[in-house]
């Protein structure tokens, strides 16, 4: 076995270990508030949130979960909030693409933590941008009161959800709600601001104030069922449109309604017959280096993601630290912008470091992005980037100007953008390669990803220098042993923050995925984006200057 084969096997073993860890974490998250609370839900005659979603969606069609890791490692002092207390899945009902939002009542009775609100807003953002119907399966005790100050009043807090309900309806994007448990206080507006709402008899209830609060406020004695149950709202108040006998009945009613939704015009993104890559997808595992600082040939990754392994490069001999070109993924035409991780020699004979954006590669990427917008071709960004090249030569060569062109072209892009963080995602490189701040329709990370303002080693040394200066200013003497301990502590803390799980828990990425699922995510993403038929004209801005 050659040295190259041994390295391939080591890489493969490492990424398989990372994916085993990912699957283990997902298994724990899938239990929500735990087995006892799941059993309690069943004892009430109710399905769990995940069971409801599984029942609702077509079994023979693909689906992707948004934000499964939301809230992981957060709110430990409050008992945690697995998956942010809400399940969000993009899938199909009666062969029509939808996004489903289901409160998980096993997690603090479905109460809303700050991350719950953020995840709901992300689901609505996807529905708005892509004109996808959104289905709410409501079972929530309302705002988690101990943290109300972080979820109630601000622009991107709880109230924004109701504003989005109104905007979605005004744009003709269908919203259907099923009240399958509690629906209390301000949260009561979400299902009723939907286009249609149903309520499950005996287990569903909706009111602005429950019986205890009514008693305290106005002295009226009344039970919750009479106050806001299915009979009250379907036969007296008229608040809800349909009464369901149980969870399954409610979900079947939703399926029948969705089945009758008419088609809208499409954006017209080009799709041919799907084909698998000719090169083995599974070889991605061995190509991605275990050591994230090692160079590798990004083209080898691309050829294992695209149909027929065909990639038509744009300006192949110029700006080689970024690869640009046309391809198809599951039949969809795409323009790919990828950081090339090879160490290469440019035309002047100068060495250029892989994963670093130089002036020529930034200029090339900007012009390619403009071309894709002109041709209405969706863009896929494959990130493994350390940042822009620094130093006097780069500054004098105008790296800031060329970087600004690339950021401008990407920011003003009107075709859908999708981002896959394969490896490093550092600093301004994250921005230029369509990080979360630049509105990718979907953004995912492989288990090999790392996100931060700079690499761990450099950041730890900078932070160490700052800490040392602070201690010296206080007159404290730092021994070599103390310096090492300090560096180790800083490195550990910083490394934890660069983890893809740290990013996913805060919804900086929509998911951490197996690299072999990349094609499915991009294909479903373009299919949903194809619903946005009113794409505006592209203004290239400063890139031609």
CSV table of C-alpha atoms in Angstrom, one decimal, residues 153-469:
chain,number,residue,atom,x,y,z
A,153,UNK,CA,-39.9,42.7,22.3
A,154,UNK,CA,-37.2,43.0,19.6
A,155,UNK,CA,-37.5,43.1,15.8
A,156,UNK,CA,-36.3,39.5,15.3
A,157,UNK,CA,-38.2,38.1,18.3
A,158,UNK,CA,-41.6,36.4,18.7
A,159,UNK,CA,-43.8,39.2,17.3
A,160,UNK,CA,-41.9,39.1,13.9
A,161,UNK,CA,-43.6,35.7,13.3
A,162,UNK,CA,-47.1,37.2,13.2
A,163,UNK,CA,-45.8,40.0,10.9
A,164,UNK,CA,-44.5,37.2,8.6
A,165,UNK,CA,-47.8,35.4,8.8
A,166,UNK,CA,-49.4,38.5,7.3
A,167,UNK,CA,-46.7,39.0,4.7
A,168,UNK,CA,-46.9,35.4,3.6
A,169,UNK,CA,-50.7,35.6,3.1
A,170,UNK,CA,-50.4,38.9,1.2
A,171,UNK,CA,-48.0,37.2,-1.3
A,172,UNK,CA,-50.4,34.3,-1.8
A,173,UNK,CA,-48.1,31.7,0.0
A,174,UNK,CA,-50.4,29.2,1.6
A,175,UNK,CA,-50.3,28.7,5.4
A,176,UNK,CA,-52.3,25.9,7.1
A,177,UNK,CA,-52.3,25.3,10.9
A,178,UNK,CA,-53.4,22.4,13.0
A,179,UNK,CA,-53.9,23.1,16.7
A,180,UNK,CA,-52.9,19.8,18.2
A,181,UNK,CA,-52.3,20.8,21.8
A,182,UNK,CA,-52.0,24.0,23.8
A,183,UNK,CA,-52.0,27.3,21.9
A,184,UNK,CA,-51.8,30.2,24.4
A,185,UNK,CA,-51.6,34.0,24.7
A,186,UNK,CA,-49.8,35.8,21.8
A,187,UNK,CA,-49.0,32.4,20.3
A,188,UNK,CA,-52.7,32.0,19.5
A,189,UNK,CA,-52.3,34.5,16.7
A,190,UNK,CA,-50.0,32.2,14.6
A,191,UNK,CA,-52.6,29.6,13.6
A,192,UNK,CA,-55.4,32.1,13.3
A,193,UNK,CA,-53.3,34.4,11.0
A,194,UNK,CA,-52.8,31.3,8.8
A,195,UNK,CA,-55.1,30.9,5.8
A,196,UNK,CA,-56.9,27.9,7.3
A,197,UNK,CA,-56.8,26.4,10.8
A,198,UNK,CA,-58.1,23.2,12.3
A,199,UNK,CA,-58.3,22.0,15.9
A,200,UNK,CA,-58.1,18.5,17.4
A,201,UNK,CA,-61.1,17.7,19.6
A,202,UNK,CA,-60.4,17.4,23.3
A,203,UNK,CA,-56.6,17.8,23.1
A,204,UNK,CA,-56.4,21.1,21.2
A,205,UNK,CA,-57.2,24.4,22.8
A,206,UNK,CA,-56.6,28.0,21.9
A,207,UNK,CA,-57.2,31.2,23.9
A,208,UNK,CA,-55.5,34.4,24.8
A,209,UNK,CA,-55.7,33.6,28.5
A,210,UNK,CA,-56.2,30.2,30.2
A,211,UNK,CA,-58.7,29.4,32.9
A,212,UNK,CA,-56.4,30.2,35.8
A,213,UNK,CA,-55.6,33.7,34.4
A,214,UNK,CA,-59.2,34.3,33.6
A,215,UNK,CA,-60.1,33.5,37.2
A,216,UNK,CA,-57.4,35.8,38.4
A,217,UNK,CA,-58.2,38.6,36.0
A,218,UNK,CA,-62.0,38.8,36.0
A,219,UNK,CA,-63.1,36.2,38.6
A,220,UNK,CA,-64.8,33.9,36.0
A,221,UNK,CA,-64.8,30.1,36.7
A,222,UNK,CA,-64.5,28.2,33.5
A,223,UNK,CA,-62.5,25.1,32.3
A,224,UNK,CA,-60.1,25.2,29.4
A,225,UNK,CA,-62.2,23.1,27.1
A,226,UNK,CA,-65.2,25.3,27.3
A,227,UNK,CA,-63.0,28.4,27.1
A,228,UNK,CA,-61.1,27.4,24.0
A,229,UNK,CA,-61.7,23.9,22.9
A,230,UNK,CA,-62.6,22.5,19.5
A,231,UNK,CA,-66.4,22.8,20.0
A,232,UNK,CA,-66.2,26.4,21.2
A,233,UNK,CA,-64.1,27.5,18.2
A,234,UNK,CA,-65.7,25.4,15.5
A,235,UNK,CA,-69.3,25.9,16.5
A,236,UNK,CA,-69.5,29.2,18.5
A,237,UNK,CA,-66.6,31.6,17.9
A,238,UNK,CA,-65.9,30.5,14.3
A,239,UNK,CA,-62.2,31.0,15.1
A,240,UNK,CA,-61.2,27.6,13.6
A,241,UNK,CA,-62.3,26.2,10.2
A,242,UNK,CA,-62.2,22.4,10.8
A,243,UNK,CA,-62.6,20.0,13.8
A,244,UNK,CA,-60.5,16.9,13.8
A,245,UNK,CA,-61.2,13.8,15.8
A,246,UNK,CA,-57.5,13.1,16.6
A,247,UNK,CA,-54.0,13.9,15.3
A,248,UNK,CA,-54.2,11.5,12.4
A,249,UNK,CA,-57.5,13.0,11.3
A,250,UNK,CA,-56.1,16.5,11.4
A,251,UNK,CA,-53.0,15.5,9.4
A,252,UNK,CA,-55.1,13.8,6.7
A,253,UNK,CA,-57.3,16.9,6.4
A,254,UNK,CA,-54.1,18.9,5.7
A,255,UNK,CA,-53.1,16.4,3.1
A,256,UNK,CA,-56.4,16.7,1.3
A,257,UNK,CA,-56.2,20.6,1.4
A,258,UNK,CA,-52.7,20.6,0.0
A,259,UNK,CA,-53.6,18.2,-2.7
A,260,UNK,CA,-55.9,20.8,-4.2
A,261,UNK,CA,-53.5,23.8,-4.2
A,262,UNK,CA,-53.0,25.0,-7.7
A,263,UNK,CA,-49.7,25.5,-9.5
A,264,UNK,CA,-47.9,28.8,-9.8
A,265,UNK,CA,-45.5,30.0,-12.5
A,266,UNK,CA,-41.9,28.8,-12.2
A,267,UNK,CA,-38.7,30.7,-12.4
A,268,UNK,CA,-37.5,28.4,-15.2
A,269,UNK,CA,-34.2,27.2,-13.9
A,270,UNK,CA,-32.9,24.6,-16.4
A,271,UNK,CA,-33.1,20.9,-15.6
A,272,UNK,CA,-32.1,18.0,-17.7
A,273,UNK,CA,-32.3,14.3,-16.8
A,274,UNK,CA,-30.5,13.5,-13.6
A,275,UNK,CA,-27.3,11.5,-13.7
A,276,UNK,CA,-25.0,10.2,-11.0
A,277,UNK,CA,-21.3,11.3,-10.9
A,278,UNK,CA,-19.1,8.9,-12.9
A,279,UNK,CA,-16.5,9.1,-10.1
A,280,UNK,CA,-17.4,7.4,-6.8
A,281,UNK,CA,-19.0,9.8,-4.4
A,282,UNK,CA,-17.8,7.9,-1.4
A,283,UNK,CA,-14.2,8.7,-2.3
A,284,UNK,CA,-14.9,12.2,-1.0
A,285,UNK,CA,-14.3,10.7,2.5
A,286,UNK,CA,-10.7,9.8,1.6
A,287,UNK,CA,-10.0,13.0,-0.3
A,288,UNK,CA,-10.8,15.5,2.5
A,289,UNK,CA,-7.7,15.6,4.7
A,290,UNK,CA,-7.8,14.8,8.3
A,291,UNK,CA,-5.5,17.7,8.9
A,292,UNK,CA,-7.5,20.8,7.8
A,293,UNK,CA,-4.3,22.7,7.0
A,294,UNK,CA,-3.2,20.2,4.3
A,295,UNK,CA,-3.7,21.0,0.6
A,296,UNK,CA,-5.9,18.8,-1.6
A,297,UNK,CA,-7.4,19.0,-5.1
A,298,UNK,CA,-10.9,20.6,-4.8
A,299,UNK,CA,-11.6,19.5,-8.4
A,300,UNK,CA,-11.6,15.9,-7.1
A,301,UNK,CA,-14.5,16.8,-4.8
A,302,UNK,CA,-16.5,18.6,-7.5
A,303,UNK,CA,-16.2,15.7,-9.9
A,304,UNK,CA,-17.8,13.5,-7.2
A,305,UNK,CA,-20.7,15.9,-6.7
A,306,UNK,CA,-21.8,16.8,-10.2
A,307,UNK,CA,-23.7,14.8,-12.9
A,308,UNK,CA,-21.4,12.6,-15.1
A,309,UNK,CA,-18.5,14.2,-13.2
A,310,UNK,CA,-18.6,16.9,-15.9
A,311,UNK,CA,-17.4,20.4,-14.8
A,312,UNK,CA,-16.8,23.1,-17.5
A,313,UNK,CA,-14.3,25.5,-16.0
A,314,UNK,CA,-14.4,29.2,-16.5
A,315,UNK,CA,-11.0,31.0,-16.9
A,316,UNK,CA,-9.3,27.7,-16.0
A,317,UNK,CA,-5.8,29.0,-16.3
A,318,UNK,CA,-6.5,32.3,-14.4
A,319,UNK,CA,-7.1,33.0,-10.7
A,320,UNK,CA,-6.5,29.4,-9.8
A,321,UNK,CA,-7.2,29.6,-6.1
A,322,UNK,CA,-10.9,29.8,-6.9
A,323,UNK,CA,-12.5,27.3,-9.3
A,324,UNK,CA,-15.5,28.5,-11.3
A,325,UNK,CA,-17.5,26.6,-13.8
A,326,UNK,CA,-20.8,25.2,-15.0
A,327,UNK,CA,-22.2,21.7,-14.1
A,328,UNK,CA,-25.4,19.9,-13.3
A,329,UNK,CA,-26.5,18.5,-9.9
A,330,UNK,CA,-29.4,16.0,-10.1
A,331,UNK,CA,-30.1,17.5,-13.5
A,332,UNK,CA,-30.3,21.1,-12.4
A,333,UNK,CA,-27.9,23.6,-14.1
A,334,UNK,CA,-25.6,25.2,-11.5
A,335,UNK,CA,-22.7,27.6,-11.5
A,336,UNK,CA,-20.1,26.5,-8.9
A,337,UNK,CA,-17.7,28.8,-7.1
A,338,UNK,CA,-15.2,26.7,-5.0
A,339,UNK,CA,-12.1,27.4,-3.1
A,340,UNK,CA,-9.2,25.5,-4.6
A,341,UNK,CA,-7.1,23.9,-1.8
A,342,UNK,CA,-4.1,23.1,-4.0
A,343,UNK,CA,-0.9,24.9,-3.6
A,344,UNK,CA,-0.3,26.2,-7.1
A,345,UNK,CA,2.1,28.2,-9.3
A,346,UNK,CA,0.7,31.2,-11.2
A,347,UNK,CA,1.8,32.4,-14.6
A,348,UNK,CA,4.5,34.5,-13.1
A,349,UNK,CA,6.0,31.4,-11.4
A,350,UNK,CA,4.8,32.6,-8.0
A,351,UNK,CA,3.5,30.1,-5.4
A,352,UNK,CA,-0.1,30.7,-4.3
A,353,UNK,CA,-1.6,29.0,-1.2
A,354,UNK,CA,-4.7,26.9,-1.5
A,355,UNK,CA,-7.8,28.2,0.2
A,356,UNK,CA,-6.6,31.8,0.0
A,357,UNK,CA,-8.4,34.3,-2.2
A,358,UNK,CA,-6.0,36.4,-4.3
A,359,UNK,CA,-6.8,39.4,-6.5
A,360,UNK,CA,-7.0,37.5,-9.7
A,361,UNK,CA,-9.3,34.8,-8.2
A,362,UNK,CA,-11.6,37.4,-6.7
A,363,UNK,CA,-11.9,39.2,-10.0
A,364,UNK,CA,-12.6,35.9,-11.8
A,365,UNK,CA,-15.3,34.9,-9.3
A,366,UNK,CA,-17.0,38.3,-9.5
A,367,UNK,CA,-17.3,38.0,-13.3
A,368,UNK,CA,-18.5,34.4,-13.2
A,369,UNK,CA,-21.2,35.3,-10.7
A,370,UNK,CA,-22.4,38.1,-13.1
A,371,UNK,CA,-22.5,35.6,-15.9
A,372,UNK,CA,-24.6,33.1,-13.9
A,373,UNK,CA,-27.0,35.9,-13.1
A,374,UNK,CA,-27.3,36.9,-16.8
A,375,UNK,CA,-28.0,33.2,-17.7
A,376,UNK,CA,-30.4,32.6,-14.7
A,377,UNK,CA,-28.2,29.8,-13.4
A,378,UNK,CA,-28.3,29.1,-9.6
A,379,UNK,CA,-25.0,29.4,-7.7
A,380,UNK,CA,-23.4,26.9,-5.5
A,381,UNK,CA,-20.5,28.0,-3.2
A,382,UNK,CA,-18.2,25.3,-1.9
A,383,UNK,CA,-16.3,26.9,1.0
A,384,UNK,CA,-12.8,25.9,2.2
A,385,UNK,CA,-11.4,29.3,2.7
A,386,UNK,CA,-8.7,30.8,4.9
A,387,UNK,CA,-9.5,34.4,3.8
A,388,UNK,CA,-8.0,37.0,1.5
A,389,UNK,CA,-4.3,37.2,0.9
A,390,UNK,CA,-2.5,39.7,3.1
A,391,UNK,CA,0.8,41.6,3.0
A,392,UNK,CA,2.2,44.6,1.3
A,393,UNK,CA,2.3,43.1,-2.1
A,394,UNK,CA,-1.4,42.1,-2.0
A,395,UNK,CA,-2.4,45.5,-0.5
A,396,UNK,CA,-0.5,47.4,-3.2
A,397,UNK,CA,-2.0,45.1,-5.8
A,398,UNK,CA,-5.5,46.2,-4.8
A,399,UNK,CA,-6.8,43.1,-3.0
A,400,UNK,CA,-9.4,45.1,-1.1
A,401,UNK,CA,-10.7,46.5,-4.4
A,402,UNK,CA,-10.9,43.1,-6.0
A,403,UNK,CA,-12.4,41.5,-2.9
A,404,UNK,CA,-15.0,44.3,-2.8
A,405,UNK,CA,-15.9,43.4,-6.4
A,406,UNK,CA,-16.5,39.8,-5.5
A,407,UNK,CA,-18.5,40.7,-2.4
A,408,UNK,CA,-20.6,43.2,-4.4
A,409,UNK,CA,-21.3,40.7,-7.2
A,410,UNK,CA,-22.3,38.0,-4.7
A,411,UNK,CA,-24.4,40.3,-2.6
A,412,UNK,CA,-26.4,41.6,-5.5
A,413,UNK,CA,-26.9,38.2,-7.1
A,414,UNK,CA,-30.6,37.6,-7.8
A,415,UNK,CA,-30.4,33.9,-8.7
A,416,UNK,CA,-30.6,31.5,-5.8
A,417,UNK,CA,-27.4,30.8,-3.9
A,418,UNK,CA,-26.5,27.7,-1.9
A,419,UNK,CA,-23.5,27.3,0.4
A,420,UNK,CA,-21.7,24.2,1.5
A,421,UNK,CA,-19.0,24.6,4.1
A,422,UNK,CA,-16.7,21.7,3.4
A,423,UNK,CA,-13.7,22.7,5.5
A,424,UNK,CA,-12.4,26.1,6.7
A,425,UNK,CA,-14.6,29.1,6.7
A,426,UNK,CA,-12.6,32.0,8.1
A,427,UNK,CA,-13.0,35.8,8.2
A,428,UNK,CA,-13.8,37.7,5.1
A,429,UNK,CA,-13.5,34.5,3.1
A,430,UNK,CA,-16.8,33.4,4.8
A,431,UNK,CA,-18.4,36.6,3.6
A,432,UNK,CA,-17.1,36.5,0.0
A,433,UNK,CA,-18.1,32.9,-0.4
A,434,UNK,CA,-21.7,33.5,0.6
A,435,UNK,CA,-21.8,33.0,4.3
A,436,UNK,CA,-25.0,33.2,6.3
A,437,UNK,CA,-25.0,37.0,6.2
A,438,UNK,CA,-25.4,37.0,2.4
A,439,UNK,CA,-28.8,35.1,2.2
A,440,UNK,CA,-28.0,31.7,0.8
A,441,UNK,CA,-31.3,29.9,0.3
A,442,UNK,CA,-29.7,27.0,2.2
A,443,UNK,CA,-26.4,26.8,4.0
A,444,UNK,CA,-25.0,23.5,5.3
A,445,UNK,CA,-21.7,22.3,6.8
A,446,UNK,CA,-19.9,19.0,6.5
A,447,UNK,CA,-18.6,17.5,9.8
A,448,UNK,CA,-15.2,18.6,8.7
A,449,UNK,CA,-16.2,22.3,8.7
A,450,UNK,CA,-14.7,25.0,10.9
A,451,UNK,CA,-16.2,28.5,11.2
A,452,UNK,CA,-14.4,31.5,12.8
A,453,UNK,CA,-13.0,34.9,12.2
A,454,UNK,CA,-9.6,33.3,11.8
A,455,UNK,CA,-7.9,29.9,12.2
A,456,UNK,CA,-7.5,28.5,15.7
A,457,UNK,CA,-3.7,28.6,15.9
A,458,UNK,CA,-3.5,32.2,14.7
A,459,UNK,CA,-6.4,33.4,16.9
A,460,UNK,CA,-5.0,31.7,20.0
A,461,UNK,CA,-1.7,33.4,19.6
A,462,UNK,CA,-3.3,36.8,19.1
A,463,UNK,CA,-5.5,36.3,22.1
A,464,UNK,CA,-2.5,35.1,24.1
A,465,UNK,CA,-0.6,38.3,23.3
A,466,UNK,CA,-3.6,40.4,24.4
A,467,UNK,CA,-3.8,38.4,27.7
A,468,UNK,CA,-0.1,38.6,28.3
A,469,UNK,CA,-0.1,42.4,27.8
